GROMACS .gro file of C-alpha atoms in nm:
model
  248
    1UNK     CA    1   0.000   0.000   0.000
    2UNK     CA    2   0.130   0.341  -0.061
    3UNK     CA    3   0.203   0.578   0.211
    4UNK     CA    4  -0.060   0.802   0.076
    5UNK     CA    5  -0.313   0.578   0.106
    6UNK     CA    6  -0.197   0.525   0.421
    7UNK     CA    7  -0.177   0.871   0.520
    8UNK     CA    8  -0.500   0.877   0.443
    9UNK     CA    9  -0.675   0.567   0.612
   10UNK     CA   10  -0.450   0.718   0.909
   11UNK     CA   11  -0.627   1.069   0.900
   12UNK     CA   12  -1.012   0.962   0.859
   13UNK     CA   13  -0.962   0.688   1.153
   14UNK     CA   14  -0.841   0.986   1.361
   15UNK     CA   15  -1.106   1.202   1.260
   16UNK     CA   16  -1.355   0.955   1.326
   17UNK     CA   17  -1.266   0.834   1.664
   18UNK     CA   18  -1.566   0.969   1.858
   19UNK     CA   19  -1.819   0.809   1.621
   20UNK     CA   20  -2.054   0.520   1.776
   21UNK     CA   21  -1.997   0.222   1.548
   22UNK     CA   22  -2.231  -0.020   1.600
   23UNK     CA   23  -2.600   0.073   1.417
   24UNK     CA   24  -2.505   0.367   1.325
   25UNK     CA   25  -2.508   0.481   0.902
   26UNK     CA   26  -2.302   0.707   0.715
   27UNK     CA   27  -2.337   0.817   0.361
   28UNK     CA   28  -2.070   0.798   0.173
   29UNK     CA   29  -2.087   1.079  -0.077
   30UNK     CA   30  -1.902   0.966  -0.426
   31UNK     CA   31  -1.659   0.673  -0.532
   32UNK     CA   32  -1.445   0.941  -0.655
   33UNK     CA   33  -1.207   0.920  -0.306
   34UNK     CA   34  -0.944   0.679  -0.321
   35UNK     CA   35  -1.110   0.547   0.072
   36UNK     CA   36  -1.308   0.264  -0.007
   37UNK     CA   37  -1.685   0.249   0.166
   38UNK     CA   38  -1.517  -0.078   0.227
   39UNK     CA   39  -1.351   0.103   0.501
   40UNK     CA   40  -1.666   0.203   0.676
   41UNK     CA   41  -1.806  -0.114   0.697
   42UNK     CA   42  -1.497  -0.261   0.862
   43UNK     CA   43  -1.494  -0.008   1.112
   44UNK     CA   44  -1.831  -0.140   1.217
   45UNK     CA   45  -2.087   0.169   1.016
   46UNK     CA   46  -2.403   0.069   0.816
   47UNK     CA   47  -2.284   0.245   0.439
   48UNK     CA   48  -2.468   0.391   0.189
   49UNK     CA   49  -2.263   0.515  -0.096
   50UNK     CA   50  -2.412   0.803  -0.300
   51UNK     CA   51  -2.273   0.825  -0.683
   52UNK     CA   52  -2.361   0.982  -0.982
   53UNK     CA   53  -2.230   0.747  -1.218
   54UNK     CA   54  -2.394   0.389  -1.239
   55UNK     CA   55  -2.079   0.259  -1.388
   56UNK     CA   56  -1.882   0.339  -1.080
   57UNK     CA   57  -2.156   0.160  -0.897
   58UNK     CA   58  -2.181  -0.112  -1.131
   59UNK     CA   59  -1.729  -0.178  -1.043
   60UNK     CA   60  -1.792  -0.122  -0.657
   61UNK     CA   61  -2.143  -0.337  -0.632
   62UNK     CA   62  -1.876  -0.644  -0.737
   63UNK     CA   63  -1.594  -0.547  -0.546
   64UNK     CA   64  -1.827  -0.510  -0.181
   65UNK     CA   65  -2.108  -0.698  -0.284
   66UNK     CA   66  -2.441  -0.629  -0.086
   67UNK     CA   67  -2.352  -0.568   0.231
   68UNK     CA   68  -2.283  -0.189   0.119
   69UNK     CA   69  -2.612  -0.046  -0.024
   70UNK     CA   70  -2.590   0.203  -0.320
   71UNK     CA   71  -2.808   0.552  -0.480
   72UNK     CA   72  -2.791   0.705  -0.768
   73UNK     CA   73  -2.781   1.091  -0.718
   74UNK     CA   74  -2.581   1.416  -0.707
   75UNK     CA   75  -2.390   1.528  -0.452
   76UNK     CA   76  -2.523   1.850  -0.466
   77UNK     CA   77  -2.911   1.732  -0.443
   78UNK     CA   78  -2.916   1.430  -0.261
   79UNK     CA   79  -3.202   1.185  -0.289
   80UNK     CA   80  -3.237   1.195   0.108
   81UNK     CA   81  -3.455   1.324   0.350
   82UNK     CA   82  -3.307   1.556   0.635
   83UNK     CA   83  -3.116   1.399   0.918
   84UNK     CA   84  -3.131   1.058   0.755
   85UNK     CA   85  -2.746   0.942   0.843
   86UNK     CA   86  -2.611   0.953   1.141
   87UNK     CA   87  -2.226   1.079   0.973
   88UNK     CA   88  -2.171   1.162   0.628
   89UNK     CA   89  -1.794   1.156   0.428
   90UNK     CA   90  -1.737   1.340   0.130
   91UNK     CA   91  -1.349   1.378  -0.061
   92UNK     CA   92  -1.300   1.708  -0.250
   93UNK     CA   93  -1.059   1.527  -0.484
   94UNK     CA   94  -1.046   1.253  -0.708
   95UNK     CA   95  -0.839   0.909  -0.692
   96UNK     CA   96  -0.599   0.845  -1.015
   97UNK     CA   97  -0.804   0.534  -1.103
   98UNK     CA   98  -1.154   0.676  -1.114
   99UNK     CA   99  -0.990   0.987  -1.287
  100UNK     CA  100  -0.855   0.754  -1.571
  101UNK     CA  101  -1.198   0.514  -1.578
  102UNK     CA  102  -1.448   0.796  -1.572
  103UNK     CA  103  -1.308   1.138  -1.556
  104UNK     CA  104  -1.349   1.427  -1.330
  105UNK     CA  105  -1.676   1.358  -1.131
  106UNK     CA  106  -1.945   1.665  -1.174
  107UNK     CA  107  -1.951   1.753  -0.797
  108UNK     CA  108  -1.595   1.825  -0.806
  109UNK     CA  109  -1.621   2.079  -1.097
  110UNK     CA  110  -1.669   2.466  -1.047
  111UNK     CA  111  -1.756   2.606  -0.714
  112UNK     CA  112  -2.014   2.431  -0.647
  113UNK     CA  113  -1.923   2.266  -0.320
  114UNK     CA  114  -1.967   2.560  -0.046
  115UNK     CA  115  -2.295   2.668  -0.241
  116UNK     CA  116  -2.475   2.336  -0.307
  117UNK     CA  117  -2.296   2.026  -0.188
  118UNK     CA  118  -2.206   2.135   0.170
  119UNK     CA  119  -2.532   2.262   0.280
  120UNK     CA  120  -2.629   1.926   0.142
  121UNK     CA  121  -2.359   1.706   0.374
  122UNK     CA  122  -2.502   1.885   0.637
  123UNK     CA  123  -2.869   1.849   0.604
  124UNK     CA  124  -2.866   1.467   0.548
  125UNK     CA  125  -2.618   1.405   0.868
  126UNK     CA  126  -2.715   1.428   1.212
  127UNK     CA  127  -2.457   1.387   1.404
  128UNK     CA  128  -2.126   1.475   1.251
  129UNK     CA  129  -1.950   1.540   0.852
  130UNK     CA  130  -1.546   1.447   0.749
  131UNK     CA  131  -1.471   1.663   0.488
  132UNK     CA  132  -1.092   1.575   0.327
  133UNK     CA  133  -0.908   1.812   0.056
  134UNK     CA  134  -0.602   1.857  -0.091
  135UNK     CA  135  -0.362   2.108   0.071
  136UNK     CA  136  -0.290   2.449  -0.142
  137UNK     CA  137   0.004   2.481   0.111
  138UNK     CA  138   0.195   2.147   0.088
  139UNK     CA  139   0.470   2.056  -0.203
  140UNK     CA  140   0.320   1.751  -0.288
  141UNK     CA  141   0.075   1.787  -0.565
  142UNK     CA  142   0.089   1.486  -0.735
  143UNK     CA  143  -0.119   1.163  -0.763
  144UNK     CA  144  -0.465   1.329  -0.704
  145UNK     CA  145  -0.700   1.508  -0.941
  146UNK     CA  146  -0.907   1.799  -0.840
  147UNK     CA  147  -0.854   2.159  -0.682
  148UNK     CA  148  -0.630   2.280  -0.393
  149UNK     CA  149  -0.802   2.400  -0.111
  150UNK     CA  150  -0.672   2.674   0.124
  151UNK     CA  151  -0.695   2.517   0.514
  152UNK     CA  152  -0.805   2.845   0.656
  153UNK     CA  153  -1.048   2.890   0.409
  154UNK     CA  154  -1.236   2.557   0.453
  155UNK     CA  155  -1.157   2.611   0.844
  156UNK     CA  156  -1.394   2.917   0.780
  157UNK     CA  157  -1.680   2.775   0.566
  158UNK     CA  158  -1.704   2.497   0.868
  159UNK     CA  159  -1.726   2.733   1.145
  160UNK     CA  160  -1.932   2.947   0.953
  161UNK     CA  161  -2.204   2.618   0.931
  162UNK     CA  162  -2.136   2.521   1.287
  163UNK     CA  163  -2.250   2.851   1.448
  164UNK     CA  164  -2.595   2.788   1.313
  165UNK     CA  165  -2.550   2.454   1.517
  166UNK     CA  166  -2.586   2.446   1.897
  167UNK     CA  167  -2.246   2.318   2.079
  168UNK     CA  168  -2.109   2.222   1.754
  169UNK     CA  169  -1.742   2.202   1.705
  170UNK     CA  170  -1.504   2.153   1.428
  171UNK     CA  171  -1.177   1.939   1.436
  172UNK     CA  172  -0.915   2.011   1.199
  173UNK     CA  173  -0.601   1.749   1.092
  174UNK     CA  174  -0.362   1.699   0.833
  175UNK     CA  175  -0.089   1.468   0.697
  176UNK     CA  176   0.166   1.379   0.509
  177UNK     CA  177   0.423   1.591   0.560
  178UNK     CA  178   0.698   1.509   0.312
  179UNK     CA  179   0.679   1.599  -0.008
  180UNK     CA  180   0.628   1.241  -0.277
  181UNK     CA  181   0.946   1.332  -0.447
  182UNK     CA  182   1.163   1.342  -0.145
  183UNK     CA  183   1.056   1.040  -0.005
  184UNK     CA  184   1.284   0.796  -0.198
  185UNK     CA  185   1.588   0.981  -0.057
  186UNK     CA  186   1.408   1.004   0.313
  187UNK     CA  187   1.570   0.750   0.540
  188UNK     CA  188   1.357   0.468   0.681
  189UNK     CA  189   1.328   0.620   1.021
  190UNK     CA  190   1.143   0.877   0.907
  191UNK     CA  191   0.918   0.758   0.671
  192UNK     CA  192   0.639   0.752   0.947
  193UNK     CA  193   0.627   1.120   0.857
  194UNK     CA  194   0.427   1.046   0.550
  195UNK     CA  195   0.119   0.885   0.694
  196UNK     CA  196   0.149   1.083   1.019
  197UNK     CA  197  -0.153   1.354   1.118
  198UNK     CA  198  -0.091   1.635   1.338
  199UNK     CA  199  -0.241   1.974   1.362
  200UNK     CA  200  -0.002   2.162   1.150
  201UNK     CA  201  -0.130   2.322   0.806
  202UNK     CA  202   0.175   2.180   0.583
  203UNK     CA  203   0.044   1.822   0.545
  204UNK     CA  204  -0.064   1.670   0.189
  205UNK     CA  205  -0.401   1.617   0.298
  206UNK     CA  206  -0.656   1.823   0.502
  207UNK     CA  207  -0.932   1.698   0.690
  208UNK     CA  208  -1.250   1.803   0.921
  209UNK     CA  209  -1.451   1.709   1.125
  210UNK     CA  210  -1.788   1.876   1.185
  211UNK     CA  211  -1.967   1.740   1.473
  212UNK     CA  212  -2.320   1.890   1.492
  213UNK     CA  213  -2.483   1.906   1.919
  214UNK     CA  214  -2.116   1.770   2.044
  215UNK     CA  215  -2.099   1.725   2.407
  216UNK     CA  216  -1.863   1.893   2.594
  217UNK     CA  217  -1.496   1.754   2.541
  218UNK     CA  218  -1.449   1.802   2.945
  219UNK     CA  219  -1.705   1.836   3.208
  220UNK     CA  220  -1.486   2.123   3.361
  221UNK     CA  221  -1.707   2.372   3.212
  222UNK     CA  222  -2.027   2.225   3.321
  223UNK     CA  223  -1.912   2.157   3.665
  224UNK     CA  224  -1.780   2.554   3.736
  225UNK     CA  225  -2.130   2.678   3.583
  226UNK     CA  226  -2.290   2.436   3.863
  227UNK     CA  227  -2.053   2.584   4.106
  228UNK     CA  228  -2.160   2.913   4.019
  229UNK     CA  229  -2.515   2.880   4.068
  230UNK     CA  230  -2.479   2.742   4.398
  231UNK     CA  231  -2.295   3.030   4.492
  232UNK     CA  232  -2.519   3.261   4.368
  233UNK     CA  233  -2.780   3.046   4.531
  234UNK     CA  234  -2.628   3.057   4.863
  235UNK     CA  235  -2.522   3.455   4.847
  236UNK     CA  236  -2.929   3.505   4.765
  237UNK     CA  237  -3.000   3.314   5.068
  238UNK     CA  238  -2.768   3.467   5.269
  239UNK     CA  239  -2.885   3.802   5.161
  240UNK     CA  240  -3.247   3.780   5.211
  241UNK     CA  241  -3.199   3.660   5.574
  242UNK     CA  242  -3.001   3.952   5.674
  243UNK     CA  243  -3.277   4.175   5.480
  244UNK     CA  244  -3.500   3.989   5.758
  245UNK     CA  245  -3.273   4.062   6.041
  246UNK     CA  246  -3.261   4.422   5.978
  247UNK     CA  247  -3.677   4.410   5.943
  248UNK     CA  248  -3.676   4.280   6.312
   0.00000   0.00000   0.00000
């Protein structure tokens, strides 16, 4: 397997640590990413793969068989009613081999994704949405198809949709850090580099996670707010019995 791939099973498994596996679904929005919905299932998800092209369905129906249902539709209109996955996993980039077989997929063409197709992730999932793109900061731009994508940028377009959500949060990640040209004269030790994640902005792919209601990551801020009111509680007690005292 190449590191990319790799890199990349490496970076969706660490975005998608906090989901519940077992009976929960997640739409898997286009065969276009080189992630299989293979992977899903063997995490332990229900998939539904969404795909405009019945040919590409047609290759994957024999390669999974039925344990992975599929729908023809458009990323930007899908055939789904609102909240109807739990998760939802969409790739703004194309893998070399569905490049060659089919082409550039529609939902990948123009600017169409922040208008149309986002709104759409969101609306069908209820719970959270991985979004991975190629890195507009990172040397290595070979081996996938598709536009670069400025991390701030898409870091802004998330938040932007997660303020309309109540306690929602985004999670950001990236990876591969050396460049695909450098790598044959990298020595072995370091080679863990390439399917690494870490926070930094320089990695070959980007990720995020947007988690829609999320829980608080610590009770911390729960437990001071309690804290607080008991306080406040007390100090109002307090308060009105001197008021009384002075009355007497």
């Amino acid at each position: 397997m190449a590191w990319y791939k790799k890199a990349e099973i490496r970076l969706v498994k660490f975005l998608m640590e906090d989901w519940q596996r077992r009976g929960s679904q997640v739409l898997h929005v286009g065969l276009h990413s080189p992630l299989y919905p293979e992977f899903f299932w063997d995490s332990g998800l229900d998939v539904t793969v969404c795909e405009e092209n019945h040919h590409a369905i047609d290759e994957a129906l024999q390669r999974s068989g039925p344990r992975i249902s599929y729908q023809v539709g458009k990323a930007d209109y899908l055939p789904f009613e609102d909240d109807s996955f739990e998760y939802a996993f969409f790739s703004l980039y194309a893998g070399s081999h569905y490049f060659d077989a089919y082409g550039m997929p529609g939902c990948l063409e123009g600017k169409i994704f922040f208008e149309k197709i986002f709104p759409e992730l969101c609306r069908v999932a209820r719970s959270s949405v991985i979004i991975l793109a190629k890195n507009n900061f990172t040397l290595n731009r070979s081996k996938y198809q598709g536009k670069f994508y400025n991390p701030y940028s898409l870091w802004r377009e998330c938040k932007s949709c997660i303020a309309v959500s109540t306690r929602g949060r985004v999670r950001f990640a990236s990876t591969g850090f050396v460049p695909r040209f450098a790598s044959r004269f990298m020595p072995k030790k370091l080679a863990f580099l390439n399917n690494s994640v870490s926070y930094m902005p320089f990695g070959a792919l980007l990720g995020y996670n947007l988690t829609f209601n999320a829980p608080p990551v610590t009770g911390i801020g729960d437990f001071i707010k309690n804290e607080q009111r008991k306080l406040e509680h007390v100090s109002c007690i307090q308060r009105n019995s001197s008021f009384q005292d002075l009355k007497k």
